[in-house]
Amino acid sequence: MRLTAELALDQIRGNRKRSAGAIMATALSAALLTAVMCFASSGYRMLENFLGPGLGEYAGAYLILLVIPSVFLGLLIVFMSITVISNIYESSTVKRLGEFGVLKCVGATGRQIRETVIFESLWISIIAVPLGLIAGTVIGFIGVEIAGRYIAYFNELSKSIVMRPVSFELGFHVTPATYVFSAVFSMLVVLASAAKPAARSGKITAIECIKGIHLNLIKNVKVKENPVIEKLFGYEGTLGSANISRNRIAYRSTVRALALSIMLIMLAGSFKNQAHNAMNWMSSMGNAMLVDYASIMDEGVNEQTGKDESVIVKPISYDTAQEITEKLRAYKEDLDIIGVGSDRVTYRSIADDSIMSSEFLTHSGIMDEHGEIKTELLTADEKTYVMLCGMAGVPVGSNILINYYVYNDNGRIKELEPFTGDVKEIELIDSSNVEKKLSIDGILYKDQLPSNGFESLAPDPVRIIVPSGNMRGFTWYSDPADDASFTQYARSVMDEYYPILTEDSYVEQGYTVRISRADQMIKVMNIAIILGEIVLSGLIIMLMFMGFASVISTLSANIRIRQREFAVLKSVGMTNRALEKMVFSESAICSIKGCLGGIIWGIVLPYAINLSVRKVFPVRYELPALSLLFGVLTVLGLVILITRVEIGKMRGQNIVEDIRENLC
Amino acid sequence: MAILEVKDLTKKYGMGDGEVVAVDHISFSVEKGEFVAITGASGSGKSTLMNMIGGIDAPTSGEVTVDGRCISSMSEDELAIFRRRNLGMIYQFYNLIPTLTAEENIVLPWRLDGRKKNDEKVKEILSVLGLSERAGHLPGQMSGGQQQRVSIGRALINDPAFILADEPTGNLDSRTSGEIIDLLKYTNEKLGQTILLITHDEKIALSADRIITIGDGRIIRDEVMKR
């Protein structure tokens, strides 16, 4: 065995506590990477089972869906792991300066010194990486099992809504590649973590080691007495403050680990807040019982105009919709049913400055590249339509414009009236550029609309209620007392018109029928958010543990490494109580610095993520005050606990022995 | 008047067959203003004796009385307070706090005692020690001799009852050693400072007024030098 490898092995054997810390951190890093890989390979298998080998036509898109979160989480883990593990090697090299000095004096080259540090990391990896692979498999298995249950729940829920089996099945699946990739990546993380301390150690000269390199790391910065610190901790606080200001490198690791821990707690809090706000927004449409018919669309591009074109494969006619409405109403005499049909794909409106409000025209993103605006044509069952005509003060047979638009303005829900009050006509255009003028006979405003059927999470800016027409979909809203009985009844009604002929795919039939309460449908939509929240929170908690491990290791190493200094202070008259005050003041200053850094990053990072989230959901960044408080208290509690434990250990130490120790 | 009285002081390490007697029933006293050298071969018990006199190590038996106060029965914190008010310690390896400047190291016992800074006194000490230009330097930015001067300054700052110097020249070259001893003699002669110097170097011991020689933990010779 090479001498440098032997020296590294001796180092590991001789410093069991530190080695155990390095093994734990490395194993945790490898475990997290393995867990992510388990998720990725299980997810791939799930998609393959659903879409067929090679993931079918849209393999690229699905792979991106799988790869992007895996890479994001992987990078987060790698960053955290390198920070934590390099802290351990940095404190290890500081502790071994004397040894490096001796090695240099007897002729070791810088390369050989570097090798001892690198070999130390490789020895650690040999033990830690297999442990990490095993632990990661267990974590991955538990995670996939939990996610699998949610997906099974999603399947059940979907099945109850669409009456077809949904064959998404997430089972735990790993391949040799999962482990090879995790192991190689973990080794690279460890090598990257040890590289900087190794490079620094290699550069140290023999004389620096003999003199004590820590002296060279101390910078002579002017330290002003801080009245607050002086008031809180007395002169001992000033001493602590001078230590931290002049020996920043020694405290940098602790401050960084503290900051990362707080940042992760705040990140988890922000994810939770944003996910909940998004789900609340989706649940804001009420909880009516929905009987919903939707035709599939044949999407393509119009060859003549080059415009996107969607053809409704099986539109529902007004007469059919009316018949179904009557049959559904027959369920119970007093059951109020509102039926609303919708077609959002056939027409667009040509923008006309003279009839559109200035607020609407200045709203960005309203018009497409052809100067056209998304338009939804709506129909309603006869009774509802008559009622709407009455509200608008127009005769039956009229076209009614809904002058109300709600939209997501970069995370905020905004409402506006798109048109001026005197709209008489709107010009519609289809994908073939055939224009059609539609007279507007009346206008309905927000307060005049019924609560069901005319509200939408993301409505089109132009919505016109027409007396009749073929629609892409039709939804009947009601609130029956007995959901199960009504569902059964409604299913029988819908089966008359739109029977479910195949269990495999609604694509072949050209339509889908869903019967469910709105909240059940929302749950299906929310399942991805919930899953994402669970997986992310789980990983963040794991990373937080790594951060805590780093805080514990660096803080206790910082105190232990200074035993001689503490003994000197005692020998010149510092009492135990004064020494405790000094160490506590240092811990407090580190905590404040860590908290400040962590809070800043804990705000900046989720805020940056929210900038993308708010494009999709009307969810703004909110300061996760509770997480912040929890983070600060947890970190402070941890720091106080470690400091107390280390001070307790110091009490029994002999000053004489400590003063004689570590002399270069 | 005796500023230091050591009575029947004993220090034993280990038990049974492994018992080692480092200091064996030593008794002596030092008068105010005396410059006493304690000398002996390596392992003779000099440093153990100094640590007990300085109150940083507890004797197995016997008593140490400094300026009329018995320190052997004091608690650890009482001893710490006693040290910063009554003793000045100088070590072979300087034992300065690496993150404090020369001036901050010198005033350390003073500040630990809650006293306000006396700039004039600090200036005077820095000047006597030849460190005026180095007041703002960290230990890592100074030579060994300069660091040892700082530790002398730290020992002097509280006008202690006596200074305990444990091999103060052991880590220095002969020229610098001479400067340090001259400095200690200066404080003894001009400032009336009592000094207890521990050294294995006979030449350096000869600088003192009185030499106590220790061997195997006992006083084997106690002689007053005639000038």
XYZ file of C-alpha atoms in Angstrom, chain A residues 13 91 104 127 165 224 291 295 511-512 571 596 620 654:
14
model
C -8.438 5.026 12.722
C -11.407 20.922 9.914
C 7.182 18.247 4.951
C -17.142 2.489 3.797
C -59.419 2.028 -15.200
C -14.281 47.938 17.286
C -71.798 15.835 -14.899
C -65.252 15.650 -26.894
C -65.292 11.638 -25.842
C -65.145 11.371 -22.094
C -4.038 30.471 33.179
C -28.864 36.546 8.416
C -47.381 35.233 -4.834
C -6.589 19.874 33.005
